[in-house]
């Protein structure tokens, strides 16, 4: 029996809330468990947020004018094609609310971002989980001409595997009467963005975040890019829930981050180099490692269970993410940090494996 007050609505009685990655405070951990950036925001972002703090007595601009303009410029679309939100979780939730219902169910892979079924359940939306192939890839043909709303993380999480742009286009093209949401939280680490396709297809919504590649996970900033009609609908939901969804400091931090785009894209390159380095060292330790295009690796060892490795690393002050779901319980998801963090993770892993063999 779940704990709830006697007042809690029956409609939420069976709601399983999303479980965020743990943030334990008992000691200082190397955090490789929630796919944050290991790099601090650039100095101009910190300055912009500090300056804006002095104006916090005022509500934020509900139109988020400068931020939306900068996103539109960066991605080569019009302002009316952009919405900014409190993390990309919010634009995803808005999209579930806006476009899916009993007669418009939504489908997504069985192994993917754990929030999708939660969004669906929260809004009472029927959903179907499409199994990934044996090798954990998404088979795009499973989504062709489905006549249902679709959400796909590309690159996918926690696998890191990506579909090509032409596969995404085939999904979007063959479902013209349904909304296809492509969640590009991790696209800056080697994926191909579907944003250019939003000009060609009025049923495509691409979502993005400042949490991973732009070092602003704690500021909560996400965005969506789509046809003007889709964005208008999302804004109807936004204005019906929280018009001031992005606070002042975050908006100015986001603007400064876009002005410093080169700094962040350089950081992404570093993460990609550290990813390649970590992958080859893990392979040398016997791990199988999926071909990630994201800021994490998904890996399993033949010598230790996913849970045991996770727990042993945790006791040594290193956090990685373990999922209990049957199909992936042998794996762990390891966020890519700095080279020093990855070296600490690799040598701890090597020691754990050695101790196990003794
Ligand atoms: N999509 C995916 C696939 C994610 O892994 C995450 C991060 N947990 C998000 C969206 C949401 O991130 P945020 O709300 O921080 O933008």
Short mmCIF file of C-alpha atoms and ligand atoms in Angstrom, two decimals:
data_model
loop_
_atom_site.label_atom_id
_atom_site.label_comp_id
_atom_site.label_asym_id
_atom_site.label_seq_id
_atom_site.Cartn_x
_atom_site.Cartn_y
_atom_site.Cartn_z
CA UNK A 1 0.00 0.00 0.00
CA UNK A 2 1.38 3.38 -0.97
CA UNK A 3 1.36 6.22 1.53
CA UNK A 4 -1.08 8.97 0.65
CA UNK A 5 -3.43 11.24 2.53
CA UNK A 6 -7.13 10.55 2.58
CA UNK A 7 -7.51 13.64 0.39
CA UNK A 8 -5.37 12.46 -2.52
CA UNK A 9 -7.44 12.18 -5.68
CA UNK A 10 -8.37 8.66 -6.74
CA UNK A 11 -7.13 9.51 -10.20
CA UNK A 12 -3.57 9.52 -8.87
CA UNK A 13 -3.96 6.48 -6.63
CA UNK A 14 -1.72 4.30 -8.77
CA UNK A 15 0.66 7.03 -9.96
CA UNK A 16 4.29 5.92 -9.71
CA UNK A 17 6.34 9.09 -9.44
CA UNK A 18 9.62 9.49 -11.30
CA UNK A 19 12.70 8.64 -9.24
CA UNK A 20 15.44 11.21 -9.83
CA UNK A 21 19.08 10.09 -9.62
CA UNK A 22 20.23 10.04 -6.01
CA UNK A 23 21.97 13.10 -4.55
CA UNK A 24 23.35 11.74 -1.24
CA UNK A 25 24.87 14.27 1.16
CA UNK A 26 26.70 11.93 3.57
CA UNK A 27 30.07 12.44 1.88
CA UNK A 28 31.59 14.12 -1.15
CA UNK A 29 31.00 11.93 -4.17
CA UNK A 30 32.32 11.96 -7.71
CA UNK A 31 28.95 12.31 -9.39
CA UNK A 32 28.69 10.26 -12.54
CA UNK A 33 25.02 9.42 -12.07
CA UNK A 34 22.79 12.23 -13.39
CA UNK A 35 24.39 13.27 -16.67
CA UNK A 36 25.27 16.76 -15.54
CA UNK A 37 28.14 18.67 -17.13
CA UNK A 38 31.40 18.41 -15.18
CA UNK A 39 32.19 21.99 -16.22
CA UNK A 40 31.02 25.12 -14.40
CA UNK A 41 28.96 27.70 -16.28
CA UNK A 42 31.08 30.28 -18.10
CA UNK A 43 31.93 33.47 -16.11
CA UNK A 44 29.51 35.60 -18.13
CA UNK A 45 26.65 33.24 -17.26
CA UNK A 46 27.43 33.52 -13.56
CA UNK A 47 27.65 37.31 -13.87
CA UNK A 48 24.33 37.52 -15.73
CA UNK A 49 22.55 35.47 -13.07
CA UNK A 50 24.10 37.53 -10.26
CA UNK A 51 23.11 40.81 -11.87
CA UNK A 52 19.56 39.62 -12.38
CA UNK A 53 19.30 38.60 -8.72
CA UNK A 54 18.90 42.28 -7.88
CA UNK A 55 15.64 42.36 -9.85
CA UNK A 56 14.01 39.32 -8.29
CA UNK A 57 11.25 41.46 -6.78
CA UNK A 58 9.78 41.58 -10.28
CA UNK A 59 8.03 38.75 -12.08
CA UNK A 60 9.88 37.26 -14.99
CA UNK A 61 8.91 38.12 -18.56
CA UNK A 62 6.27 35.54 -19.53
CA UNK A 63 7.26 35.87 -23.17
CA UNK A 64 10.93 35.29 -22.36
CA UNK A 65 11.62 37.63 -25.22
CA UNK A 66 15.45 37.79 -25.43
CA UNK A 67 15.92 34.09 -24.75
CA UNK A 68 13.38 32.98 -27.33
CA UNK A 69 14.96 35.37 -29.86
CA UNK A 70 18.45 33.95 -29.24
CA UNK A 71 17.25 30.35 -29.49
CA UNK A 72 15.46 31.18 -32.74
CA UNK A 73 18.62 32.76 -34.12
CA UNK A 74 20.89 29.88 -33.09
CA UNK A 75 18.60 27.23 -34.56
CA UNK A 76 17.60 29.19 -37.67
CA UNK A 77 13.85 29.36 -36.98
CA UNK A 78 11.33 32.13 -36.20
CA UNK A 79 10.52 33.23 -32.65
CA UNK A 80 7.04 31.78 -33.05
CA UNK A 81 8.66 28.35 -33.50
CA UNK A 82 10.23 28.40 -30.01
CA UNK A 83 9.01 27.83 -26.46
CA UNK A 84 11.24 28.02 -23.36
CA UNK A 85 10.44 26.00 -20.27
CA UNK A 86 11.52 25.04 -16.76
CA UNK A 87 13.83 22.25 -17.88
CA UNK A 88 12.93 20.11 -20.86
CA UNK A 89 10.87 17.95 -18.49
CA UNK A 90 8.34 20.76 -18.55
CA UNK A 91 8.02 21.05 -22.31
CA UNK A 92 7.73 17.26 -22.49
CA UNK A 93 4.96 17.28 -19.88
CA UNK A 94 3.20 20.12 -21.73
CA UNK A 95 3.41 18.11 -24.95
CA UNK A 96 1.93 15.00 -23.34
CA UNK A 97 -0.89 17.14 -21.92
CA UNK A 98 -1.50 19.06 -25.13
CA UNK A 99 -1.53 16.32 -27.75
CA UNK A 100 -2.34 12.97 -26.12
CA UNK A 101 -5.55 11.64 -24.60
CA UNK A 102 -7.75 8.55 -24.70
CA UNK A 103 -8.20 8.76 -28.42
CA UNK A 104 -4.59 9.84 -29.09
CA UNK A 105 -2.37 7.35 -27.27
CA UNK A 106 1.40 7.71 -27.27
CA UNK A 107 4.13 5.17 -27.95
CA UNK A 108 7.79 5.08 -26.98
CA UNK A 109 10.58 2.51 -26.54
CA UNK A 110 10.47 0.12 -23.55
CA UNK A 111 13.94 1.21 -22.51
CA UNK A 112 14.10 4.99 -22.54
CA UNK A 113 13.75 8.07 -20.36
CA UNK A 114 11.82 6.95 -17.29
CA UNK A 115 9.72 10.09 -17.16
CA UNK A 116 7.66 9.26 -20.28
CA UNK A 117 5.38 6.69 -18.59
CA UNK A 118 5.08 9.05 -15.62
CA UNK A 119 3.92 11.95 -17.82
CA UNK A 120 1.45 9.60 -19.50
CA UNK A 121 0.07 8.29 -16.20
CA UNK A 122 -0.12 11.78 -14.72
CA UNK A 123 -2.42 12.87 -17.54
CA UNK A 124 -4.27 9.55 -17.84
CA UNK A 125 -2.88 8.91 -21.32
CA UNK A 126 -2.82 5.36 -22.69
CA UNK A 127 0.65 4.39 -23.85
CA UNK A 128 2.46 1.47 -25.41
CA UNK A 129 6.11 0.59 -24.93
CA UNK A 130 7.81 -0.74 -28.05
CA UNK A 131 10.66 -3.14 -27.23
CA UNK A 132 14.11 -2.13 -28.35
CA UNK A 133 15.86 -4.66 -30.52
CA UNK A 134 18.10 -7.27 -28.87
CA UNK A 135 21.12 -4.99 -29.37
CA UNK A 136 19.26 -2.10 -27.66
CA UNK A 137 18.81 -0.11 -30.85
CA UNK A 138 15.50 1.54 -31.70
CA UNK A 139 14.12 -0.05 -34.88
CA UNK A 140 12.71 3.00 -36.65
CA UNK A 141 10.44 0.72 -38.70
CA UNK A 142 8.47 0.00 -35.51
CA UNK A 143 7.33 3.63 -35.62
CA UNK A 144 6.66 4.06 -39.34
CA UNK A 145 3.02 4.79 -40.20
CA UNK A 146 1.81 3.97 -36.68
CA UNK A 147 -0.95 6.57 -36.52
CA UNK A 148 -0.12 7.25 -32.87
CA UNK A 149 1.71 10.02 -31.08
CA UNK A 150 5.37 9.14 -30.59
CA UNK A 151 8.17 10.25 -28.28
CA UNK A 152 11.72 9.13 -28.90
CA UNK A 153 14.84 10.32 -27.11
CA UNK A 154 17.56 10.71 -29.71
CA UNK A 155 20.20 9.84 -28.61
CA UNK A 156 18.27 7.47 -26.41
CA UNK A 157 18.83 7.21 -22.66
CA UNK A 158 20.19 5.23 -20.94
CA UNK A 159 21.69 3.46 -23.96
CA UNK A 160 23.25 6.49 -25.70
CA UNK A 161 22.41 4.97 -29.09
CA UNK A 162 21.12 7.31 -31.80
CA UNK A 163 18.91 7.08 -34.87
CA UNK A 164 20.02 8.81 -38.05
CA UNK A 165 18.25 11.91 -39.32
CA UNK A 166 16.80 10.03 -42.27
CA UNK A 167 15.31 7.41 -39.93
CA UNK A 168 13.75 10.17 -37.83
CA UNK A 169 12.42 11.82 -40.97
CA UNK A 170 10.79 8.57 -42.05
CA UNK A 171 8.98 8.34 -38.71
CA UNK A 172 7.81 11.96 -38.90
CA UNK A 173 6.81 11.76 -42.58
CA UNK A 174 4.71 8.62 -42.18
CA UNK A 175 2.72 9.84 -39.16
CA UNK A 176 1.40 13.13 -40.53
CA UNK A 177 -1.72 13.17 -38.32
CA UNK A 178 0.19 12.59 -35.10
CA UNK A 179 2.73 14.54 -33.11
CA UNK A 180 6.24 13.10 -33.10
CA UNK A 181 8.36 14.38 -30.22
CA UNK A 182 12.10 13.99 -30.60
CA UNK A 183 13.79 14.56 -27.23
CA UNK A 184 17.28 15.86 -28.00
CA UNK A 185 18.53 16.28 -24.43
CA UNK A 186 21.85 14.69 -25.48
CA UNK A 187 22.16 15.73 -29.11
CA UNK A 188 25.18 18.02 -28.63
CA UNK A 189 27.44 15.06 -27.87
CA UNK A 190 27.48 13.61 -31.37
CA UNK A 191 23.87 13.15 -32.51
CA UNK A 192 22.16 14.71 -35.54
CA UNK A 193 19.51 17.29 -34.69
CA UNK A 194 16.07 17.06 -36.26
CA UNK A 195 15.43 20.79 -35.76
CA UNK A 196 15.83 21.56 -39.50
CA UNK A 197 12.97 19.12 -40.19
CA UNK A 198 10.57 21.29 -38.17
CA UNK A 199 10.43 23.59 -41.22
CA UNK A 200 9.22 20.78 -43.41
CA UNK A 201 6.85 18.90 -41.07
CA UNK A 202 4.13 20.50 -38.96
CA UNK A 203 3.82 17.40 -36.73
CA UNK A 204 7.39 17.41 -35.36
CA UNK A 205 8.34 18.79 -31.95
CA UNK A 206 12.04 18.78 -31.04
CA UNK A 207 12.89 19.35 -27.39
CA UNK A 208 16.25 20.42 -25.98
CA UNK A 209 17.82 21.31 -22.66
CA UNK A 210 20.50 23.51 -21.14
CA UNK A 211 21.08 20.86 -18.45
CA UNK A 212 23.68 18.71 -20.19
CA UNK A 213 25.75 20.49 -22.82
CA UNK A 214 25.29 23.99 -21.35
CA UNK A 215 26.10 23.36 -17.68
CA UNK A 216 22.77 24.69 -16.35
CA UNK A 217 21.05 21.64 -14.85
CA UNK A 218 20.44 23.49 -11.60
CA UNK A 219 18.95 26.53 -13.35
CA UNK A 220 16.22 24.44 -15.03
CA UNK A 221 16.02 25.56 -18.63
CA UNK A 222 14.66 23.66 -21.62
CA UNK A 223 13.02 24.49 -24.91
CA UNK A 224 10.91 23.17 -27.74
CA UNK A 225 11.06 23.91 -31.46
CA UNK A 226 8.15 23.12 -33.78
CA UNK A 227 5.57 24.59 -36.13
CA UNK A 228 3.93 27.82 -34.97
CA UNK A 229 0.69 25.92 -34.34
CA UNK A 230 2.32 23.35 -32.05
CA UNK A 231 4.16 26.09 -30.15
CA UNK A 232 0.93 28.05 -29.78
CA UNK A 233 -0.77 24.98 -28.26
CA UNK A 234 2.13 24.42 -25.87
CA UNK A 235 1.90 28.06 -24.82
CA UNK A 236 -1.80 27.60 -24.11
CA UNK A 237 -0.84 24.87 -21.65
CA UNK A 238 2.02 26.99 -20.28
CA UNK A 239 -0.21 30.01 -19.68
CA UNK A 240 -2.76 27.68 -18.06
CA UNK A 241 -0.25 26.28 -15.59
CA UNK A 242 2.62 28.71 -14.94
CA UNK A 243 3.22 31.69 -17.24
CA UNK A 244 6.34 32.64 -15.23
CA UNK A 245 7.80 29.18 -15.68
CA UNK A 246 11.38 30.35 -16.33
CA UNK A 247 12.68 32.60 -13.58
CA UNK A 248 14.59 35.82 -14.24
CA UNK A 249 18.03 34.56 -13.25
CA UNK A 250 17.66 31.47 -15.39
CA UNK A 251 16.50 33.45 -18.39
CA UNK A 252 19.50 35.77 -18.25
CA UNK A 253 21.86 32.85 -17.58
CA UNK A 254 20.41 31.09 -20.63
CA UNK A 255 20.92 34.17 -22.82
CA UNK A 256 24.53 34.47 -21.70
CA UNK A 257 25.07 30.74 -22.30
CA UNK A 258 23.89 31.12 -25.88
CA UNK A 259 26.25 34.08 -26.34
CA UNK A 260 29.03 31.78 -25.14
CA UNK A 261 28.01 28.90 -27.38
CA UNK A 262 31.58 28.19 -28.50
CA UNK A 263 32.71 27.59 -24.90
CA UNK A 264 29.96 25.03 -24.40
CA UNK A 265 30.48 23.27 -27.71
CA UNK A 266 34.18 23.00 -26.88
CA UNK A 267 33.21 21.39 -23.55
CA UNK A 268 31.07 18.91 -25.48
CA UNK A 269 34.13 17.99 -27.56
CA UNK A 270 36.10 17.39 -24.37
CA UNK A 271 33.30 15.18 -23.04
CA UNK A 272 33.32 13.24 -26.31
CA UNK A 273 37.09 12.72 -26.04
CA UNK A 274 36.72 11.57 -22.44
CA UNK A 275 33.93 9.26 -23.55
CA UNK A 276 36.13 7.59 -26.17
CA UNK A 277 38.95 7.25 -23.63
CA UNK A 278 36.66 5.76 -20.95
CA UNK A 279 35.05 3.42 -23.43
CA UNK A 280 38.34 1.94 -24.59
CA UNK A 281 39.63 1.55 -21.05
CA UNK A 282 36.40 -0.15 -19.98
CA UNK A 283 36.64 -2.47 -22.97
CA UNK A 284 40.19 -3.32 -21.95
CA UNK A 285 38.73 -4.34 -18.56
CA UNK A 286 36.36 -6.71 -20.36
CA UNK A 287 33.22 -4.54 -20.36
CA UNK A 288 30.83 -4.43 -23.27
CA UNK A 289 30.04 -0.80 -23.94
CA UNK A 290 27.34 0.52 -26.26
CA UNK A 291 28.23 3.05 -28.95
CA UNK A 292 27.14 6.17 -27.12
CA UNK A 293 26.46 9.52 -28.76
CA UNK A 294 25.57 11.05 -25.39
CA UNK A 295 27.46 12.31 -22.32
CA UNK A 296 27.32 8.88 -20.70
CA UNK A 297 28.23 5.27 -21.40
CA UNK A 298 26.06 2.22 -20.90
CA UNK A 299 28.24 -0.70 -19.99
CA UNK A 300 28.27 -4.17 -18.44
CA UNK A 301 30.97 -6.44 -17.18
CA UNK A 302 30.98 -10.23 -17.47
CA UNK A 303 32.70 -10.37 -14.06
CA UNK A 304 30.44 -8.34 -11.79
CA UNK A 305 26.73 -7.60 -11.67
CA UNK A 306 25.49 -4.10 -12.41
CA UNK A 307 24.23 -3.70 -8.87
CA UNK A 308 27.41 -4.93 -7.20
CA UNK A 309 29.59 -2.61 -9.23
CA UNK A 310 27.29 0.31 -8.49
CA UNK A 311 27.33 -0.43 -4.72
CA UNK A 312 31.08 -1.02 -4.57
CA UNK A 313 31.77 2.24 -6.38
CA UNK A 314 29.35 4.08 -4.12
CA UNK A 315 31.19 2.85 -1.03
CA UNK A 316 34.35 4.31 -2.61
CA UNK A 317 32.68 7.69 -3.16
CA UNK A 318 31.79 7.30 -6.83
CA UNK A 319 28.18 7.42 -7.99
CA UNK A 320 26.98 5.85 -11.21
CA UNK A 321 23.41 5.00 -12.20
CA UNK A 322 22.01 1.51 -11.88
CA UNK A 323 18.52 0.58 -13.09
CA UNK A 324 16.59 -2.33 -11.64
CA UNK A 325 14.57 -2.99 -14.79
CA UNK A 326 15.09 -6.65 -15.73
CA UNK A 327 16.32 -6.09 -19.26
CA UNK A 328 19.09 -3.68 -18.28
CA UNK A 329 19.94 -4.70 -14.74
CA UNK A 330 23.38 -6.03 -15.76
CA UNK A 331 24.31 -2.59 -17.06
CA UNK A 332 25.24 0.71 -15.50
CA UNK A 333 25.03 4.19 -16.92
CA UNK A 334 28.17 6.19 -16.34
CA UNK A 335 28.10 9.94 -16.89
CA UNK A 336 31.23 11.28 -18.57
CA UNK A 337 33.06 13.74 -16.34
CA UNK A 338 36.50 15.30 -16.45
CA UNK A 339 39.51 13.16 -17.33
CA UNK A 340 40.50 13.11 -13.62
CA UNK A 341 37.02 11.93 -12.62
CA UNK A 342 37.08 9.22 -15.26
CA UNK A 343 40.52 8.09 -14.13
CA UNK A 344 39.26 7.85 -10.55
CA UNK A 345 36.25 5.84 -11.73
CA UNK A 346 38.39 3.56 -13.91
CA UNK A 347 40.98 2.81 -11.26
CA UNK A 348 38.29 2.13 -8.63
CA UNK A 349 36.56 -0.20 -11.10
CA UNK A 350 39.81 -1.96 -11.86
CA UNK A 351 40.47 -2.47 -8.14
CA UNK A 352 36.96 -3.77 -7.52
CA UNK A 353 37.37 -6.31 -10.32
CA UNK A 354 40.81 -7.36 -9.01
CA UNK A 355 39.49 -7.84 -5.48
CA UNK A 356 36.66 -9.93 -6.83
CA UNK A 357 39.06 -12.24 -8.64
CA UNK A 358 41.21 -12.85 -5.53
N1 LIG B 1 15.14 13.90 -21.67
C1 LIG B 1 16.02 12.98 -21.32
C2 LIG B 1 16.24 11.83 -22.26
C3 LIG B 1 16.74 13.07 -20.13
O1 LIG B 1 17.61 12.13 -19.78
C4 LIG B 1 16.52 14.18 -19.30
C5 LIG B 1 17.33 14.35 -18.03
N2 LIG B 1 16.94 13.70 -16.92
C6 LIG B 1 15.55 15.12 -19.68
C7 LIG B 1 14.90 14.96 -20.87
C8 LIG B 1 15.15 16.27 -18.82
O2 LIG B 1 16.17 17.12 -18.49
P1 LIG B 1 15.89 18.58 -17.99
O3 LIG B 1 14.50 18.66 -17.42
O4 LIG B 1 16.95 18.82 -16.98
O5 LIG B 1 16.01 19.46 -19.19
#
